XYZ file of C-alpha atoms in Angstrom:
132
model
C -29.049 98.586 138.726
C -26.276 97.705 141.146
C -25.506 95.694 143.967
C -24.007 97.179 146.910
C -20.991 95.292 148.963
C -23.331 93.984 151.348
C -24.968 91.813 148.979
C -21.998 91.035 146.995
C -20.745 89.665 150.356
C -23.655 87.701 151.217
C -24.001 85.909 147.943
C -20.004 85.299 147.969
C -20.152 83.450 151.190
C -23.676 81.316 149.984
C -21.662 80.224 146.949
C -18.205 79.841 148.412
C -18.525 79.388 152.199
C -21.860 78.125 152.251
C -23.132 80.210 154.169
C -27.306 80.712 153.991
C -28.227 83.961 152.778
C -31.952 84.597 153.345
C -32.873 88.246 154.074
C -36.030 87.514 154.882
C -37.991 90.598 153.735
C -36.998 93.314 151.738
C -38.040 96.900 151.845
C -38.381 99.119 148.622
C -36.930 102.579 149.659
C -36.874 105.905 147.707
C -33.564 107.790 147.354
C -32.694 111.108 146.314
C -28.946 109.854 145.597
C -27.356 106.632 145.441
C -23.490 105.335 144.877
C -21.288 102.395 145.737
C -20.038 104.200 148.648
C -23.138 106.490 150.014
C -27.016 106.650 149.436
C -29.367 109.238 151.004
C -32.978 108.063 151.174
C -36.106 110.345 151.185
C -36.632 112.070 154.448
C -39.696 112.693 156.709
C -38.648 116.489 156.973
C -39.923 116.786 153.633
C -42.273 113.970 152.983
C -44.061 113.264 156.309
C -45.543 109.847 155.890
C -42.925 108.167 154.398
C -42.196 104.675 154.744
C -40.551 101.745 152.893
C -42.923 99.305 151.622
C -42.010 96.380 153.136
C -42.234 92.972 150.851
C -42.723 89.352 152.133
C -43.430 86.012 151.296
C -45.845 85.007 148.628
C -46.204 89.007 148.412
C -42.419 88.859 147.374
C -43.394 85.990 144.533
C -46.199 88.161 143.336
C -44.265 91.149 143.105
C -40.959 89.677 141.811
C -40.236 87.707 138.619
C -36.750 85.852 138.898
C -35.010 84.693 136.365
C -31.856 86.109 134.496
C -33.272 89.311 135.835
C -35.435 90.093 138.624
C -38.520 92.430 137.690
C -40.874 93.871 140.003
C -44.110 92.757 138.245
C -46.441 94.439 140.630
C -47.278 98.006 141.081
C -45.921 99.407 144.706
C -47.574 102.031 146.293
C -46.208 104.835 148.946
C -48.125 106.507 151.169
C -49.681 109.729 149.803
C -47.624 113.138 150.781
C -49.659 115.218 153.362
C -50.806 118.452 152.104
C -47.956 120.266 154.300
C -45.121 118.458 152.661
C -42.845 120.146 150.484
C -41.946 117.225 148.469
C -38.748 115.943 146.996
C -37.177 114.633 143.661
C -36.679 110.636 143.850
C -33.461 109.796 141.557
C -32.966 106.339 142.264
C -34.913 103.325 144.304
C -33.220 101.111 146.927
C -34.211 97.363 148.412
C -32.976 97.012 152.211
C -33.499 94.504 155.034
C -35.224 95.022 158.140
C -31.503 95.914 159.465
C -31.185 98.740 156.850
C -28.843 97.186 154.931
C -28.972 98.450 151.203
C -28.160 95.435 148.609
C -29.549 96.608 145.745
C -30.304 100.458 144.195
C -30.969 101.913 140.488
C -31.729 104.352 138.851
C -35.778 105.702 138.378
C -35.809 106.737 134.769
C -37.022 110.367 134.374
C -37.125 110.797 138.501
C -39.964 110.909 140.587
C -41.146 114.069 141.598
C -43.019 114.044 144.683
C -45.625 116.288 145.598
C -48.256 117.166 148.187
C -51.143 115.290 148.314
C -49.481 112.495 145.507
C -49.566 108.709 146.379
C -46.471 108.024 144.873
C -46.346 104.542 143.322
C -43.703 102.332 141.414
C -45.417 101.054 138.343
C -45.389 97.173 137.642
C -42.509 96.280 135.506
C -40.619 99.559 135.836
C -37.684 98.060 138.263
C -35.532 95.308 137.304
C -32.627 93.853 138.773
C -30.219 91.985 136.009
C -27.683 89.778 136.971
C -25.275 89.290 134.498
């Protein structure tokens, strides 16, 4: 799990400059690659029904448990792949805001091979954001 520069800047401004930091809603996305400098999100060309899954308000508190680390404690389902979709392998997950800023990303253990007809699901307790 890694924080992006955007997340580090927002947290730093909140801690040291008194700037408020509230994303509002988080969107969980599936990525085919991720690093500090770039990420590649799953595209609708190979997964026509793909959409990030939004986590807001009271739903966020039921999905995330926050302590020294934050765990996604509820399953999150993405739309089923259409029968004509060629499929793709998701290697990472990412948390975005509504303005497409990526704040946190991490590896999907064992990757997630997406094929036609499948309903991609991120299992409860399978995403953890750790703060050291």
